[in-house]
Amino acid sequence: MRNIGLVVVLVLLGACASMQQPAAVERMYVINCGENHVKDVSLWTPGVNVEKPHVFGNHCYLVRHAQGWMLWDSGNADRIAALPNGLANPRGTITAFMRKPLVESLKEIGVAPADIRHFAMSHAHGDHSGNANLFSNATLYIQRAEYAAMFGPEPVKYGFLSTNYEKLKSGPTMMLDGDHDVFGDGSVLIKPAPGHTPGHQVLVVRLPKAGPVMLSGDMVHLVYSWENRVVPSFNFDVAQSGRTIDAMKEYTARTGAQLWINHDMEQHARIPKAPAFVQ
Ligand SMILES: [Zn+2]
């Protein structure tokens, strides 16, 4: 009986302690960071939707943590906002749009690029690294394999445009070889999710009300891809991409984390956008 009483007291003390602590992650802003119009979405969904055009959304995520601001992904380049017809890739299969520069969206929230002390990208493709140079004074959290591809001899081989992110090379960098707890309190976790690119990663944010949310990067592009374990044929490693999906399905099932899929416009239509925020 005495032991049970002690357990009850400890549980109550624990509950009080957690009630008194300020939430580590206070809120998160989901920012519209452009659109990518494609002529044939079957490149992303091999076997279905042949020659069907599609509009992919594109988002950046700004996390307000008690220890400071963190930005995840940096969207299409702000300079694209000056091009009313967007910017097409050389083969004309994708046209990128940026209706409102990221800098303007941040300003509406009351944040300047220099206020952001922590920066990470899911990977270095142009729709995620477009504005990376703005955040070269923040600490960059990156998997070693991605960094090697970005700053190695052949970034083009991985579909990277090095001018998008070249300033990051001289900035503070936290080189990762796996999982990383950004603030040391379990509230913001980087997890390696390779396959789309060599060092692709995802972010898990513990929101104070909504609970854990995994931000997909390009692990999958659509809810369809997640449900059917489908990845683009142009991924760096298709088999590894499938294993990553399996591992993240296990993780989300075990932790109850929701998966928010960066490019799925339909799914994101239900999520409030900046300057509103989610908790
Ligand atoms: Zn992408």
CSV table of C-alpha atoms and ligand atoms in Angstrom, one decimal:
chain,number,residue,atom,x,y,z
A,1,MET,CA,0.0,0.0,0.0
A,2,ARG,CA,2.8,2.4,0.9
A,3,ASN,CA,4.4,1.8,-2.5
A,4,ILE,CA,1.2,2.5,-4.3
A,5,GLY,CA,0.8,5.8,-2.4
A,6,LEU,CA,4.3,6.8,-3.3
A,7,VAL,CA,3.6,6.1,-7.0
A,8,VAL,CA,0.5,8.3,-6.8
A,9,VAL,CA,2.4,11.2,-5.2
A,10,LEU,CA,5.1,10.9,-7.9
A,11,VAL,CA,2.6,10.9,-10.7
A,12,LEU,CA,0.8,14.0,-9.2
A,13,LEU,CA,4.2,15.8,-8.8
A,14,GLY,CA,5.0,14.9,-12.4
A,15,ALA,CA,1.7,16.3,-13.6
A,16,CYS,CA,2.2,19.5,-11.7
A,17,ALA,CA,5.8,19.9,-13.1
A,18,SER,CA,4.6,19.5,-16.7
A,19,MET,CA,1.7,22.0,-16.2
A,20,GLN,CA,4.2,24.6,-14.9
A,21,GLN,CA,6.7,24.3,-17.7
A,22,PRO,CA,6.2,26.5,-20.7
A,23,ALA,CA,5.5,24.6,-23.9
A,24,ALA,CA,8.9,24.0,-25.7
A,25,VAL,CA,7.3,24.4,-29.1
A,26,GLU,CA,4.9,27.3,-28.8
A,27,ARG,CA,3.5,27.4,-32.4
A,28,MET,CA,4.3,26.7,-36.0
A,29,TYR,CA,3.6,28.7,-39.1
A,30,VAL,CA,2.9,26.9,-42.4
A,31,ILE,CA,4.0,29.2,-45.2
A,32,ASN,CA,3.0,29.1,-48.8
A,33,CYS,CA,6.4,28.8,-50.6
A,34,GLY,CA,5.3,28.5,-54.2
A,35,GLU,CA,3.7,26.0,-56.6
A,36,ASN,CA,5.2,23.6,-59.1
A,37,HIS,CA,3.1,22.9,-62.2
A,38,VAL,CA,4.0,19.6,-64.0
A,39,LYS,CA,2.9,18.3,-67.4
A,40,ASP,CA,2.9,14.6,-66.5
A,41,VAL,CA,2.4,13.7,-62.8
A,42,SER,CA,3.1,10.0,-63.6
A,43,LEU,CA,6.8,10.8,-63.2
A,44,TRP,CA,5.9,11.1,-59.5
A,45,THR,CA,3.3,8.2,-59.5
A,46,PRO,CA,4.8,5.6,-61.8
A,47,GLY,CA,2.1,3.4,-63.4
A,48,VAL,CA,-0.8,5.8,-62.9
A,49,ASN,CA,-1.9,9.3,-64.0
A,50,VAL,CA,0.0,9.0,-67.3
A,51,GLU,CA,0.3,12.4,-69.0
A,52,LYS,CA,-2.0,14.0,-66.5
A,53,PRO,CA,-0.9,17.6,-65.5
A,54,HIS,CA,-0.8,18.4,-61.8
A,55,VAL,CA,-0.1,21.3,-59.5
A,56,PHE,CA,2.1,20.5,-56.5
A,57,GLY,CA,1.9,22.9,-53.5
A,58,ASN,CA,5.2,23.9,-51.8
A,59,HIS,CA,5.5,24.9,-48.2
A,60,CYS,CA,8.0,26.2,-45.7
A,61,TYR,CA,7.5,25.7,-41.9
A,62,LEU,CA,8.6,28.2,-39.2
A,63,VAL,CA,8.8,26.8,-35.7
A,64,ARG,CA,8.6,29.1,-32.7
A,65,HIS,CA,10.4,27.3,-29.9
A,66,ALA,CA,11.1,28.8,-26.4
A,67,GLN,CA,14.8,28.8,-27.4
A,68,GLY,CA,14.3,30.6,-30.8
A,69,TRP,CA,13.1,30.4,-34.3
A,70,MET,CA,13.7,27.4,-36.6
A,71,LEU,CA,12.9,27.3,-40.4
A,72,TRP,CA,12.4,24.0,-42.2
A,73,ASP,CA,12.8,24.2,-46.0
A,74,SER,CA,13.1,27.4,-47.8
A,75,GLY,CA,10.8,27.0,-50.9
A,76,ASN,CA,11.1,28.2,-54.4
A,77,ALA,CA,13.5,31.1,-54.9
A,78,ASP,CA,12.1,34.5,-54.1
A,79,ARG,CA,13.5,35.8,-57.4
A,80,ILE,CA,10.8,33.6,-59.2
A,81,ALA,CA,8.2,36.0,-57.8
A,82,ALA,CA,9.3,38.6,-60.4
A,83,LEU,CA,8.4,36.1,-63.3
A,84,PRO,CA,4.6,36.2,-64.0
A,85,ASN,CA,4.9,33.0,-66.1
A,86,GLY,CA,7.1,31.2,-63.6
A,87,LEU,CA,10.4,29.5,-64.3
A,88,ALA,CA,10.5,26.3,-66.3
A,89,ASN,CA,13.2,23.7,-66.1
A,90,PRO,CA,15.3,23.1,-69.2
A,91,ARG,CA,13.1,20.2,-70.4
A,92,GLY,CA,9.9,22.2,-69.8
A,93,THR,CA,8.4,19.4,-67.6
A,94,ILE,CA,8.1,21.6,-64.4
A,95,THR,CA,7.3,25.3,-64.1
A,96,ALA,CA,8.0,26.9,-60.7
A,97,PHE,CA,5.9,29.8,-59.4
A,98,MET,CA,6.4,31.9,-56.3
A,99,ARG,CA,3.4,34.2,-55.8
A,100,LYS,CA,4.8,35.8,-52.6
A,101,PRO,CA,8.5,36.0,-51.6
A,102,LEU,CA,9.4,34.1,-48.4
A,103,VAL,CA,10.9,37.3,-47.1
A,104,GLU,CA,7.5,39.0,-47.3
A,105,SER,CA,5.7,36.1,-45.6
A,106,LEU,CA,8.2,36.2,-42.8
A,107,LYS,CA,7.8,39.9,-42.5
A,108,GLU,CA,4.0,39.5,-42.0
A,109,ILE,CA,4.8,37.2,-39.1
A,110,GLY,CA,7.2,39.8,-37.7
A,111,VAL,CA,10.4,37.8,-38.4
A,112,ALA,CA,13.5,38.8,-40.4
A,113,PRO,CA,15.8,36.2,-41.9
A,114,ALA,CA,18.5,37.2,-39.4
A,115,ASP,CA,16.1,36.3,-36.5
A,116,ILE,CA,16.2,32.6,-37.6
A,117,ARG,CA,18.9,30.9,-35.6
A,118,HIS,CA,18.2,27.3,-36.7
A,119,PHE,CA,17.8,26.1,-40.3
A,120,ALA,CA,17.3,22.7,-41.9
A,121,MET,CA,16.1,21.5,-45.3
A,122,SER,CA,14.6,18.1,-46.1
A,123,HIS,CA,17.1,18.1,-49.0
A,124,ALA,CA,18.8,20.4,-51.5
A,125,HIS,CA,16.5,20.4,-54.5
A,126,GLY,CA,15.6,23.9,-55.8
A,127,ASP,CA,12.1,23.9,-54.4
A,128,HIS,CA,13.4,23.4,-50.9
A,129,SER,CA,16.8,25.3,-51.1
A,130,GLY,CA,15.5,28.3,-53.2
A,131,ASN,CA,16.1,30.8,-50.4
A,132,ALA,CA,18.7,28.9,-48.4
A,133,ASN,CA,21.4,31.6,-48.9
A,134,LEU,CA,19.3,34.0,-46.7
A,135,PHE,CA,19.9,31.8,-43.7
A,136,SER,CA,23.6,31.3,-43.9
A,137,ASN,CA,24.1,32.8,-40.4
A,138,ALA,CA,21.7,30.3,-38.8
A,139,THR,CA,23.0,26.9,-37.7
A,140,LEU,CA,22.5,24.4,-40.5
A,141,TYR,CA,21.4,20.9,-39.5
A,142,ILE,CA,22.2,18.5,-42.4
A,143,GLN,CA,23.0,14.9,-43.0
A,144,ARG,CA,26.6,14.3,-43.9
A,145,ALA,CA,25.6,12.4,-47.1
A,146,GLU,CA,23.5,15.4,-48.4
A,147,TYR,CA,26.3,17.9,-47.6
A,148,ALA,CA,28.7,15.7,-49.5
A,149,ALA,CA,26.4,15.7,-52.6
A,150,MET,CA,25.8,19.4,-52.4
A,151,PHE,CA,29.4,20.5,-52.1
A,152,GLY,CA,31.1,17.6,-53.9
A,153,PRO,CA,32.3,17.7,-57.5
A,154,GLU,CA,28.9,16.9,-59.1
A,155,PRO,CA,25.9,18.6,-57.5
A,156,VAL,CA,24.1,18.5,-60.9
A,157,LYS,CA,24.2,14.7,-60.8
A,158,TYR,CA,21.8,14.9,-57.8
A,159,GLY,CA,19.6,17.6,-59.4
A,160,PHE,CA,21.1,20.4,-57.2
A,161,LEU,CA,21.8,24.0,-58.3
A,162,SER,CA,24.7,25.0,-56.1
A,163,THR,CA,24.1,28.8,-56.5
A,164,ASN,CA,20.8,28.3,-54.4
A,165,TYR,CA,22.8,27.3,-51.3
A,166,GLU,CA,26.5,28.2,-51.8
A,167,LYS,CA,26.5,30.7,-48.8
A,168,LEU,CA,25.7,27.8,-46.4
A,169,LYS,CA,29.2,26.5,-46.9
A,170,SER,CA,30.7,29.3,-44.7
A,171,GLY,CA,28.0,29.2,-42.1
A,172,PRO,CA,27.8,27.3,-38.8
A,173,THR,CA,26.9,23.7,-39.5
A,174,MET,CA,25.8,20.7,-37.4
A,175,MET,CA,26.8,17.7,-39.5
A,176,LEU,CA,24.5,14.8,-38.8
A,177,ASP,CA,24.8,11.0,-39.2
A,178,GLY,CA,21.3,10.1,-38.1
A,179,ASP,CA,18.7,11.3,-35.7
A,180,HIS,CA,19.1,14.7,-34.0
A,181,ASP,CA,17.2,16.4,-31.2
A,182,VAL,CA,17.5,20.1,-32.2
A,183,PHE,CA,16.7,21.7,-28.8
A,184,GLY,CA,17.6,18.8,-26.6
A,185,ASP,CA,14.1,18.5,-25.1
A,186,GLY,CA,12.6,16.0,-27.6
A,187,SER,CA,10.3,18.7,-29.1
A,188,VAL,CA,11.9,19.0,-32.6
A,189,LEU,CA,13.6,15.9,-34.0
A,190,ILE,CA,15.4,15.5,-37.3
A,191,LYS,CA,15.3,12.0,-38.7
A,192,PRO,CA,17.2,10.6,-41.7
A,193,ALA,CA,14.9,9.5,-44.5
A,194,PRO,CA,17.2,8.8,-47.4
A,195,GLY,CA,16.2,7.7,-50.9
A,196,HIS,CA,14.9,10.8,-52.7
A,197,THR,CA,18.4,12.2,-52.3
A,198,PRO,CA,21.4,10.6,-50.5
A,199,GLY,CA,20.9,12.6,-47.2
A,200,HIS,CA,17.2,13.4,-47.3
A,201,GLN,CA,15.6,14.0,-43.8
A,202,VAL,CA,12.3,14.6,-42.2
A,203,LEU,CA,11.3,16.8,-39.2
A,204,VAL,CA,9.1,15.8,-36.3
A,205,VAL,CA,7.6,18.7,-34.4
A,206,ARG,CA,5.7,18.2,-31.1
A,207,LEU,CA,3.0,20.8,-31.2
A,208,PRO,CA,1.5,21.7,-27.9
A,209,LYS,CA,-2.1,20.9,-28.9
A,210,ALA,CA,-2.0,18.9,-32.2
A,211,GLY,CA,0.7,16.6,-30.9
A,212,PRO,CA,3.5,15.2,-33.0
A,213,VAL,CA,3.6,16.1,-36.7
A,214,MET,CA,6.1,14.7,-39.2
A,215,LEU,CA,7.0,17.1,-42.0
A,216,SER,CA,7.7,14.9,-45.0
A,217,GLY,CA,10.0,16.8,-47.3
A,218,ASP,CA,10.0,14.7,-50.5
A,219,MET,CA,9.9,11.3,-48.7
A,220,VAL,CA,6.5,11.1,-50.5
A,221,HIS,CA,4.9,13.7,-52.7
A,222,LEU,CA,1.2,12.9,-52.2
A,223,VAL,CA,-1.1,11.1,-49.7
A,224,TYR,CA,-1.5,8.5,-52.6
A,225,SER,CA,2.3,7.9,-52.6
A,226,TRP,CA,2.3,7.3,-48.8
A,227,GLU,CA,-0.6,5.0,-48.9
A,228,ASN,CA,0.6,3.0,-51.9
A,229,ARG,CA,4.4,3.2,-51.2
A,230,VAL,CA,5.0,4.9,-54.5
A,231,VAL,CA,8.1,7.1,-55.2
A,232,PRO,CA,9.3,8.8,-58.4
A,233,SER,CA,11.4,6.7,-60.7
A,234,PHE,CA,14.0,9.5,-60.7
A,235,ASN,CA,14.7,9.2,-57.0
A,236,PHE,CA,18.4,8.8,-56.1
A,237,ASP,CA,17.7,5.3,-54.7
A,238,VAL,CA,14.2,3.9,-55.3
A,239,ALA,CA,14.7,0.8,-53.1
A,240,GLN,CA,16.0,2.8,-50.2
A,241,SER,CA,13.1,5.2,-50.6
A,242,GLY,CA,10.7,2.3,-50.1
A,243,ARG,CA,12.6,1.2,-46.9
A,244,THR,CA,12.4,4.8,-45.6
A,245,ILE,CA,8.6,4.8,-46.1
A,246,ASP,CA,8.4,1.5,-44.2
A,247,ALA,CA,10.5,2.9,-41.3
A,248,MET,CA,8.5,6.1,-41.1
A,249,LYS,CA,5.2,4.2,-41.2
A,250,GLU,CA,6.4,2.2,-38.2
A,251,TYR,CA,7.5,5.4,-36.4
A,252,THR,CA,4.2,7.3,-37.1
A,253,ALA,CA,2.2,4.3,-36.0
A,254,ARG,CA,4.2,3.9,-32.8
A,255,THR,CA,4.2,7.6,-31.8
A,256,GLY,CA,0.8,8.7,-33.2
A,257,ALA,CA,2.5,11.4,-35.4
A,258,GLN,CA,0.5,12.8,-38.2
A,259,LEU,CA,2.3,13.1,-41.6
A,260,TRP,CA,2.1,16.5,-43.3
A,261,ILE,CA,3.1,16.0,-47.0
A,262,ASN,CA,4.9,19.2,-48.2
A,263,HIS,CA,3.7,19.0,-51.8
A,264,ASP,CA,0.2,17.7,-51.3
A,265,MET,CA,-1.9,20.7,-52.0
A,266,GLU,CA,-5.2,19.0,-51.2
A,267,GLN,CA,-4.0,17.9,-47.7
A,268,HIS,CA,-2.5,21.3,-47.0
A,269,ALA,CA,-5.8,23.0,-47.9
A,270,ARG,CA,-7.0,21.9,-44.5
A,271,ILE,CA,-4.0,23.4,-42.6
A,272,PRO,CA,-4.1,27.1,-41.6
A,273,LYS,CA,-1.5,29.1,-43.4
A,274,ALA,CA,0.7,32.0,-42.2
A,275,PRO,CA,0.2,34.6,-40.8
A,276,ALA,CA,-2.2,32.2,-38.9
A,277,PHE,CA,-0.4,29.4,-37.0
A,278,VAL,CA,-0.9,25.9,-35.7
A,279,GLN,CA,-0.5,24.7,-32.2
B,1,ZN,ZN,10.2,18.9,-53.5
